[in-house]
C-alpha positions in Angstrom: 37.7 126.8 14.4 34.3 125.8 13.2 31.4 126.0 15.7 28.5 123.6 15.0 25.3 124.7 16.7 23.0 121.8 16.1 19.6 122.5 17.4 18.0 119.4 19.0 14.3 119.7 18.7 11.9 118.8 21.6 10.6 115.3 21.2 7.0 114.9 20.2 6.5 112.3 23.0 6.1 108.6 22.6 2.9 107.4 20.9 1.1 104.5 22.6 -0.4 102.4 19.9 -3.4 101.3 22.1 -4.1 104.8 23.5 -3.8 107.3 20.6 -4.4 111.0 21.5 -6.7 113.3 19.5 -3.9 114.6 17.2 -2.5 111.1 16.5 -3.8 109.0 13.5 -2.5 105.7 12.3 -1.9 106.0 8.6 -0.5 102.5 7.9 1.1 99.4 9.4 4.5 98.3 8.3 5.2 94.6 8.2 8.9 93.6 8.4 9.1 89.9 7.8 12.5 89.7 9.6 10.9 91.3 12.7 7.5 89.5 13.2 7.4 90.5 16.9 7.7 94.2 16.2 4.6 96.3 15.6 5.6 99.2 13.4 3.1 102.0 12.5 3.3 105.2 10.5 1.3 107.7 12.5 0.4 111.3 11.7 0.9 113.5 14.8 0.3 117.2 14.1 2.5 118.2 11.2 4.7 115.2 11.5 4.8 111.6 10.2 6.1 109.3 12.9 7.5 105.8 12.4 6.5 104.2 15.8 7.8 100.8 16.9 6.4 98.6 19.8 8.5 95.6 20.5 9.7 93.2 23.2 13.2 93.9 24.3 15.1 90.7 25.0 17.8 92.8 26.8 15.4 94.6 29.1 12.8 91.7 29.2 9.9 94.1 28.6 7.9 95.9 25.9 9.5 99.1 24.6 8.4 101.9 22.4 10.6 104.0 20.1 9.9 106.3 17.2 11.4 108.5 14.5 9.8 111.9 13.7 9.9 113.7 10.4 8.2 116.9 9.3 5.3 115.9 7.0 6.6 118.5 4.4 9.8 116.4 4.1 7.8 113.3 2.8 7.5 114.4 -0.8 11.3 115.1 -0.9 12.0 111.6 0.7 9.8 109.9 -1.9 11.4 111.9 -4.8 14.9 111.0 -3.7 14.1 107.4 -3.2 12.2 107.1 -6.6 14.4 109.3 -8.7 17.8 109.0 -7.0 18.2 105.6 -5.3 15.8 103.4 -7.4 16.9 104.7 -10.8 20.0 103.6 -12.6 22.5 106.4 -13.3 21.7 106.1 -17.0 18.1 106.9 -16.2 19.0 110.0 -14.1 19.4 108.2 -10.8 22.3 108.6 -8.4 25.8 107.4 -9.5 27.4 104.5 -7.8 29.4 107.0 -5.7 26.3 108.9 -4.4 25.3 106.9 -1.3 23.5 109.7 0.7 21.5 112.9 0.3 20.3 115.5 2.8 17.9 118.5 2.9 16.6 120.9 5.5 13.0 121.1 6.5 11.7 123.3 9.4 15.3 123.6 10.7 15.7 119.8 10.7 18.3 118.0 8.6 16.7 115.0 7.0 18.9 112.5 5.3 18.8 109.2 3.3 21.7 106.8 3.2 22.0 103.6 1.1 22.7 100.5 3.1 24.0 97.1 2.0 22.8 95.3 5.1 19.4 96.8 6.0 17.5 94.9 8.7 19.3 91.6 7.8 22.5 90.5 6.1 22.7 91.2 2.4 19.3 93.0 2.3 19.9 96.3 0.5 17.9 99.2 1.8 17.8 102.8 2.9 18.3 104.5 6.2 16.2 107.7 6.6 17.2 109.9 9.5 16.5 113.1 11.3 19.7 114.7 12.6 17.9 117.2 14.9 16.1 114.7 17.0 17.4 112.3 19.7 16.7 108.6 19.6 14.2 107.8 22.4 16.2 104.7 23.6 19.8 105.8 23.2 19.3 109.5 23.8 21.6 110.5 20.9 21.0 111.8 17.4 19.8 110.9 14.9 16.4 109.3 14.9 16.4 106.6 12.2 14.2 104.4 10.1 15.6 101.5 8.0 13.6 100.3 5.0 14.6 97.4 2.8 14.4 98.2 -0.9 12.2 95.3 -1.7 9.5 96.7 0.6 9.6 100.0 -1.2 9.3 98.3 -4.6 6.6 96.0 -3.3 4.1 98.8 -2.6 5.4 100.8 0.4 6.6 103.7 -1.9 3.1 103.9 -3.5 1.5 103.9 0.0 3.9 106.7 1.1 2.9 108.7 -2.0 -0.8 108.5 -1.0 0.1 109.8 2.5 2.2 112.6 1.0 -0.6 113.6 -1.4 -3.1 113.7 1.4 -1.1 115.4 4.2 2.1 117.1 2.9 
């Protein structure tokens, strides 16, 4: 019998966009055209990059916060896998049509990237980046996740992530 001992790391704590702490720095704003009411920021908190979302929950009828937390040292790997795996054709050294996900370990946290056919909207291809050792702030289950449409990466987001990685990772 296999015994899986997955360590769930302590949450960093929700980041309030209008009340940043000393160790929290906004690195960039993410604009998702399909979610104009959501304010999404990439924030540096200690040795982590955090994708923080502030939005109005129609279900709860109030503003909510949620976030995904990744070790900053994972960012160069994430960028490399996106650029050289998912965005390149197999003939150029990219992933084959059968390779739809990849994972690696950083600071005892499993970080993964999955290809998606319907990312944020129907028929919008994209990627799901996840941390399997951190619980979602709203659902209370693993993993924490960040969905990114491919067009956003190609339209400049990947280059902006490279700048962040070069400065902080």
